[in-house]
Amino acid sequence: SVETRPESSGFSLAVLSFGLSSRGFSMKVYDAPDIRNVAFIGHGDCGKTSLVSALLFVAGAVNRLGRVDDGTATTDFDEEEIDRKISLQTSLAHLEWRGTKVNLIDTPGYAAFAADAKAGLAVADAALLLVEAVAGVQVITERVFQYCQEYQVPRVFVINKLDRENASFERTMQSILERFDRRAVPIQIPMGAETGFEGIVDLITMKAHRYLKDGSGQATTGDVPADLADLAKEYHAKLVEMVAESDDALMEIFFEGGEIPHDKMVAGLH
């Protein structure tokens, strides 16, 4: 579910990134339009730190995939965090993706440290709200959603741990719709379930992305599998209808042809 956050005003920002090179220091300047602050929020143990580690690895910001269970997760660096295997404070990491600097704000998910999560959202442009596919919506899920509303932070739900035993995309989606808002419409659906989970179908491009299970983060892109074609079309139609509701001009396009062009779909989602 994507909501619009009012534009901030009055300040112009530039962030400097320093690194060592053969000649000494190198410096890259990022202007305000090329910076994103994204908070990772959700109930404890829903996989926020693991997702941050995976994003850093795939983007090339680190040279190995950090794991919470191994004590090598990038944003859980405190000795007590490593020992307990949970985040106790908000941590910051960053990566560059397609010319944009993305600051990743990894927040704790247990009630005792919820104030840290709230502080992280105060400076976030957007949030990824993780929901565990076995447990569904939990107490802290609802609390951090309220924090997002308080700070007018746009949020995207991420249904995580779909490869776990008893994981269910449909059940988790239903819990999100019941607790939050009917506008929480899927942008992706999973291919396979539990140990058979192998990737996602992108409902915007209507392409399937299968991921290798070697931890490389690499995917192959192809057509939607035949056994998911009807379901993907059904979810795609719901997505198009929801986007059309956001704008009168898009609604006219939708009524004329029952579809919205790709570029207008993306703009409508924003």
Phi, psi and omega in degrees: 000123185246126178242158183268132177259135179303144181290139174282159182216162171097347183227144173241131187243148168218128180252134181258131178248122183256145176206158180275140173227179181296339181261000182124230181271140170245151185223133176239132182259129176249121175280163185309317181295345183255022180233134175230134174252111186243123179267142176251114188231162179150175179295157178303142177069020177272354173106020182298310182295323178294321178294317177301316179298319180294318179296317178299320181291312182295327180281351179084013179285334174229159186260006175211155180278110179287145181229135180298315182297331180270355182074022183246009180296136188299318187264000170251084187252345179290143183301321180290324176297316179297320182290316183277341183063036174218156177277133181250353183206164175282132181236156184236136172220168179214158176216167174244132181220117180052044175082001180250135174274124180247114175274120182262117182257102184269112186256153176287159185239006179261151189305323183296339184243018184297332179298326177294322178295320179296319179296322178296322180290336181296336181246009185270143172279331183200169181222143168259116182260105184277136176233126183286133189287350176266309184277334183074205181293132181237182187302310183288334174304313181291323182294314182289333174298319178295323176300318178300318178296319181299318182264003181055047179265122175296145184224150176236127176284139173239113175277114191249166177061041179289350179269002181280155175298136181071011176290143180214117177295313184297316181295320180291319176302317181297320179293326177292315180296321182290322185273335189239273194204140178296344178286353176286084185252137183298140171256339176222153171232151184281153169255116182085168181219152179052233183292344179270003179294129185225358180161198184223158170255123177279116185279353176275310180270345185056048175237151178260138179239111178260130183256138175294149182260027180259008179080010182278341183077008182272145182227155171251142183250134181206194181284159178294131179303147184302323183287349178248359187301311182294317180296318179297319178296320179297312180292324178297319180297320178295321179295314180299317180296319180293320177295320181299326181294342186280347187206133182298321180295320178292326178296321178296316178299318181297316181294328181288318185231356181073011182213162178232132179303153186306311184296324179285332175298313182296316178297321179295324176298317177298000000 
